[in-house]
Amino acid sequence: GEDVEQSLFLSVREGDSSVINCTYTDSSSTYLYWYKQEPGAGLQLLTYIFSNMDMKQDQRLTVLLNKKDKHLSLRIADTQTGDSAIYFCAEIAGTASKLTFGTGTRLQVTL
Amino acid sequence: DTAVSQTPKYLVTQMGNDKSIKCEQNLGHDTMYWYKQDSKKFLKIMFSYNNKELIINETVPNRFSPKSPDKAHLNLHINSLELGDSAVYFCASSQYGGELFFGEGSRLTVL
């Protein structure tokens, strides 16, 4: 079955790096995603990684995947106040195109 | 043009009423979804339709009935609303197995 866990809260200072972690249980995951949700808004896809990759970099974002430990992380370099939001990891596994979300991490950026 | 649009964005109603939320996508996708986000921000899939056929039906009370009149629309009808149905409901669409695009959400408040 699927179970995707994240820590609930992370506070960082502006300019520092943020690392948001996610663990999942379904070893048949094909794609893993990071979504951002700003207050009162919908879900915005930030980036994704295919399960046969171990790293993906996209501007300030770096995704690391440790498939053996079923651990996914999102690093945001030079974190800005506009990065304050809830970040969800999500996985697709199996053939039913079902996206299972993590519990969400609320990122607070302080000055 | 909005890719995935939901109406209404806000809905306040009394317990016991019946209500519908509509969703339309103009991306030409063949798969549509309903997700529920509760007060703790947990996101759970409810239903998924592929080419108007139901392919995912999670453990959802049968008071919830999705209807897909065509590939571009997936509506959610809820009978006999209960307090616990208060949540934000997100519609999404994808080409089967591909990236999900989310609507902005419909906030339902049951009094």
Tab-separated table of C-alpha atoms in Angstrom:
chain	number	residue	atom	x	y	z
A	1	GLY	CA	0.000	0.000	0.000
A	2	GLU	CA	0.958	3.619	-0.266
A	3	ASP	CA	2.058	5.766	2.623
A	4	VAL	CA	3.885	9.033	2.062
A	5	GLU	CA	5.224	10.889	5.087
A	6	GLN	CA	6.696	14.343	5.574
A	7	SER	CA	7.610	16.433	8.573
A	8	LEU	CA	4.879	18.990	9.206
A	9	PHE	CA	6.864	22.177	9.647
A	10	LEU	CA	10.170	23.782	8.658
A	11	SER	CA	11.399	27.268	9.477
A	12	VAL	CA	14.407	28.812	7.717
A	13	ARG	CA	15.935	32.254	7.450
A	14	GLU	CA	15.814	34.141	4.179
A	15	GLY	CA	18.877	33.366	2.093
A	16	ASP	CA	19.496	29.981	3.715
A	17	SER	CA	18.842	26.655	2.031
A	18	SER	CA	15.719	24.650	2.854
A	19	VAL	CA	15.582	20.887	2.730
A	20	ILE	CA	12.190	19.224	2.790
A	21	ASN	CA	12.141	15.468	3.229
A	22	CYS	CA	9.688	12.793	2.216
A	23	THR	CA	9.560	9.049	2.729
A	24	TYR	CA	7.349	6.660	0.834
A	25	THR	CA	6.628	2.966	1.043
A	26	ASP	CA	5.556	1.876	-2.431
A	27	SER	CA	8.620	0.509	-4.203
A	28	SER	CA	6.785	0.465	-7.536
A	29	SER	CA	6.682	4.266	-7.691
A	30	THR	CA	7.432	5.467	-11.196
A	31	TYR	CA	7.381	9.225	-10.830
A	32	LEU	CA	7.813	11.361	-7.723
A	33	TYR	CA	6.686	14.957	-7.602
A	34	TRP	CA	6.960	18.097	-5.558
A	35	TYR	CA	3.988	20.441	-5.420
A	36	LYS	CA	3.713	23.865	-3.817
A	37	GLN	CA	0.509	25.245	-2.308
A	38	GLU	CA	0.380	28.898	-1.331
A	39	PRO	CA	-2.284	30.047	1.159
A	40	GLY	CA	-5.767	29.855	-0.322
A	41	ALA	CA	-4.447	28.656	-3.673
A	42	GLY	CA	-4.313	25.470	-5.691
A	43	LEU	CA	-1.427	23.096	-6.247
A	44	GLN	CA	1.481	24.114	-8.434
A	45	LEU	CA	3.815	21.464	-9.794
A	46	LEU	CA	7.393	22.477	-8.983
A	47	THR	CA	9.385	19.580	-10.294
A	48	TYR	CA	9.383	15.827	-10.666
A	49	ILE	CA	11.866	12.985	-10.893
A	50	PHE	CA	11.643	9.661	-12.619
A	51	SER	CA	12.344	6.695	-10.365
A	52	ASN	CA	15.468	5.636	-12.272
A	53	MET	CA	17.158	8.971	-11.545
A	54	ASP	CA	18.832	9.947	-8.299
A	55	MET	CA	19.124	13.685	-8.755
A	56	LYS	CA	17.512	16.472	-10.704
A	57	GLN	CA	18.387	20.142	-10.607
A	58	ASP	CA	16.155	22.951	-11.802
A	59	GLN	CA	17.415	26.462	-11.007
A	60	ARG	CA	17.141	26.870	-7.213
A	61	LEU	CA	15.546	23.456	-6.779
A	62	THR	CA	17.426	20.186	-6.324
A	63	VAL	CA	15.605	16.888	-5.961
A	64	LEU	CA	17.420	13.907	-4.500
A	65	LEU	CA	16.005	10.397	-4.654
A	66	ASN	CA	17.323	7.467	-2.642
A	67	LYS	CA	15.317	4.604	-4.009
A	68	LYS	CA	16.869	2.035	-1.689
A	69	ASP	CA	15.729	3.973	1.385
A	70	LYS	CA	12.568	5.258	-0.348
A	71	HIS	CA	13.566	8.797	0.545
A	72	LEU	CA	12.970	11.924	-1.521
A	73	SER	CA	14.143	15.422	-0.702
A	74	LEU	CA	13.680	18.894	-2.117
A	75	ARG	CA	16.391	21.465	-1.561
A	76	ILE	CA	15.597	25.112	-2.180
A	77	ALA	CA	18.706	27.254	-2.445
A	78	ASP	CA	18.680	30.905	-1.351
A	79	THR	CA	15.200	30.599	0.159
A	80	GLN	CA	13.031	33.689	-0.278
A	81	THR	CA	9.931	34.881	1.581
A	82	GLY	CA	7.914	34.036	-1.528
A	83	ASP	CA	8.858	30.392	-0.976
A	84	SER	CA	6.690	30.296	2.164
A	85	ALA	CA	4.019	27.709	1.394
A	86	ILE	CA	3.059	24.105	1.989
A	87	TYR	CA	5.119	21.629	-0.006
A	88	PHE	CA	3.721	18.228	-0.905
A	89	CYS	CA	5.627	15.288	-2.254
A	90	ALA	CA	3.575	12.856	-4.286
A	91	GLU	CA	4.109	9.570	-6.042
A	92	ILE	CA	2.543	7.725	-8.918
A	93	ALA	CA	2.712	3.981	-8.708
A	94	GLY	CA	0.968	1.232	-10.594
A	95	THR	CA	-1.071	1.635	-13.733
A	96	ALA	CA	-4.065	3.540	-12.484
A	97	SER	CA	-2.420	6.957	-12.765
A	98	LYS	CA	-3.208	7.622	-9.106
A	99	LEU	CA	-1.210	10.363	-7.431
A	100	THR	CA	-0.732	9.811	-3.693
A	101	PHE	CA	0.251	12.885	-1.709
A	102	GLY	CA	2.418	13.211	1.352
A	103	THR	CA	1.177	14.908	4.466
A	104	GLY	CA	2.645	18.267	3.455
A	105	THR	CA	5.432	20.401	4.990
A	106	ARG	CA	4.708	23.991	5.877
A	107	LEU	CA	7.776	26.084	5.079
A	108	GLN	CA	8.098	29.359	6.947
A	109	VAL	CA	10.747	31.802	5.776
A	110	THR	CA	11.814	34.412	8.314
A	111	LEU	CA	13.752	37.627	7.768
B	1	ASP	CA	-7.502	30.674	-20.458
B	2	THR	CA	-7.832	28.578	-17.316
B	3	ALA	CA	-6.784	24.987	-17.982
B	4	VAL	CA	-8.790	23.310	-15.195
B	5	SER	CA	-11.677	25.345	-13.851
B	6	GLN	CA	-13.987	24.541	-10.978
B	7	THR	CA	-17.216	26.169	-9.923
B	8	PRO	CA	-18.157	27.361	-7.458
B	9	LYS	CA	-14.970	28.469	-5.686
B	10	TYR	CA	-16.826	28.860	-2.404
B	11	LEU	CA	-19.934	27.066	-1.227
B	12	VAL	CA	-21.616	27.483	2.154
B	13	THR	CA	-24.607	25.294	2.869
B	14	GLN	CA	-26.624	23.647	5.612
B	15	MET	CA	-26.315	20.062	6.779
B	16	GLY	CA	-28.614	17.727	4.908
B	17	ASN	CA	-28.582	19.692	1.652
B	18	ASP	CA	-27.485	18.338	-1.727
B	19	LYS	CA	-24.857	20.250	-3.695
B	20	SER	CA	-22.728	19.912	-6.824
B	21	ILE	CA	-19.291	21.110	-7.805
B	22	LYS	CA	-18.455	21.302	-11.492
B	23	CYS	CA	-15.099	20.856	-13.195
B	24	GLU	CA	-14.033	21.454	-16.762
B	25	GLN	CA	-10.667	21.078	-18.462
B	26	ASN	CA	-9.643	22.440	-21.842
B	27	LEU	CA	-6.350	20.566	-22.103
B	28	GLY	CA	-7.661	17.661	-24.139
B	29	HIS	CA	-6.768	15.242	-21.346
B	30	ASP	CA	-8.413	11.848	-21.067
B	31	THR	CA	-8.310	11.460	-17.268
B	32	MET	CA	-9.904	13.577	-14.551
B	33	TYR	CA	-9.798	13.375	-10.772
B	34	TRP	CA	-11.376	14.652	-7.586
B	35	TYR	CA	-9.206	15.165	-4.529
B	36	LYS	CA	-10.294	16.245	-1.046
B	37	GLN	CA	-8.118	18.426	1.190
B	38	ASP	CA	-9.212	18.441	4.812
B	39	SER	CA	-8.629	21.053	7.501
B	40	LYS	CA	-5.202	19.565	8.268
B	41	LYS	CA	-4.269	20.011	4.586
B	42	PHE	CA	-4.151	16.263	3.912
B	43	LEU	CA	-4.891	15.538	0.258
B	44	LYS	CA	-6.659	12.319	-0.630
B	45	ILE	CA	-7.860	11.056	-3.962
B	46	MET	CA	-11.570	10.361	-4.168
B	47	PHE	CA	-12.304	9.431	-7.760
B	48	SER	CA	-10.701	9.208	-11.162
B	49	TYR	CA	-12.292	8.885	-14.583
B	50	ASN	CA	-10.523	7.873	-17.765
B	51	ASN	CA	-12.466	8.483	-20.997
B	52	LYS	CA	-15.655	8.818	-18.946
B	53	GLU	CA	-15.085	5.480	-17.193
B	54	LEU	CA	-14.559	5.284	-13.434
B	55	ILE	CA	-11.076	3.858	-12.751
B	56	ILE	CA	-10.387	4.907	-9.171
B	57	ASN	CA	-12.977	4.906	-6.432
B	58	GLU	CA	-11.436	5.242	-3.002
B	59	THR	CA	-13.362	4.567	0.175
B	60	VAL	CA	-15.786	7.424	-0.178
B	61	PRO	CA	-19.365	7.439	1.191
B	62	ASN	CA	-21.922	6.721	-1.493
B	63	ARG	CA	-23.415	10.149	-0.800
B	64	PHE	CA	-20.668	11.313	-3.176
B	65	SER	CA	-21.432	10.617	-6.807
B	66	PRO	CA	-19.136	11.734	-9.605
B	67	LYS	CA	-20.519	12.177	-13.091
B	68	SER	CA	-18.527	12.559	-16.274
B	69	PRO	CA	-20.773	13.600	-19.177
B	70	ASP	CA	-17.749	13.819	-21.475
B	71	LYS	CA	-13.950	13.713	-21.279
B	72	ALA	CA	-13.702	17.425	-20.545
B	73	HIS	CA	-16.063	17.456	-17.548
B	74	LEU	CA	-16.165	15.725	-14.191
B	75	ASN	CA	-18.801	16.896	-11.747
B	76	LEU	CA	-19.128	15.941	-8.091
B	77	HIS	CA	-22.544	15.667	-6.529
B	78	ILE	CA	-22.900	15.307	-2.768
B	79	ASN	CA	-26.152	14.245	-1.114
B	80	SER	CA	-27.186	14.807	2.495
B	81	LEU	CA	-24.211	16.953	3.363
B	82	GLU	CA	-22.560	16.400	6.740
B	83	LEU	CA	-20.291	18.629	8.816
B	84	GLY	CA	-17.328	16.357	8.021
B	85	ASP	CA	-17.726	17.063	4.324
B	86	SER	CA	-16.354	20.572	4.906
B	87	ALA	CA	-13.103	20.686	2.957
B	88	VAL	CA	-11.477	22.030	-0.169
B	89	TYR	CA	-12.202	19.848	-3.177
B	90	PHE	CA	-9.671	19.886	-6.010
B	91	CYS	CA	-10.332	18.759	-9.524
B	92	ALA	CA	-7.395	17.686	-11.688
B	93	SER	CA	-6.788	16.326	-15.154
B	94	SER	CA	-4.001	14.507	-16.950
B	95	GLN	CA	-3.239	12.502	-19.983
B	96	TYR	CA	-3.264	8.997	-18.551
B	97	GLY	CA	-0.003	8.393	-16.647
B	98	GLY	CA	1.171	11.958	-17.140
B	99	GLU	CA	1.431	15.124	-15.102
B	100	LEU	CA	-1.674	16.238	-13.215
B	101	PHE	CA	-2.950	19.776	-13.609
B	102	PHE	CA	-5.054	21.026	-10.731
B	103	GLY	CA	-7.902	23.466	-10.499
B	104	GLU	CA	-7.872	26.182	-7.875
B	105	GLY	CA	-10.155	24.305	-5.523
B	106	SER	CA	-13.715	24.654	-4.263
B	107	ARG	CA	-14.054	25.390	-0.564
B	108	LEU	CA	-17.158	23.716	0.855
B	109	THR	CA	-18.390	24.753	4.295
B	110	VAL	CA	-21.228	22.795	5.852
B	111	LEU	CA	-22.990	24.506	8.752
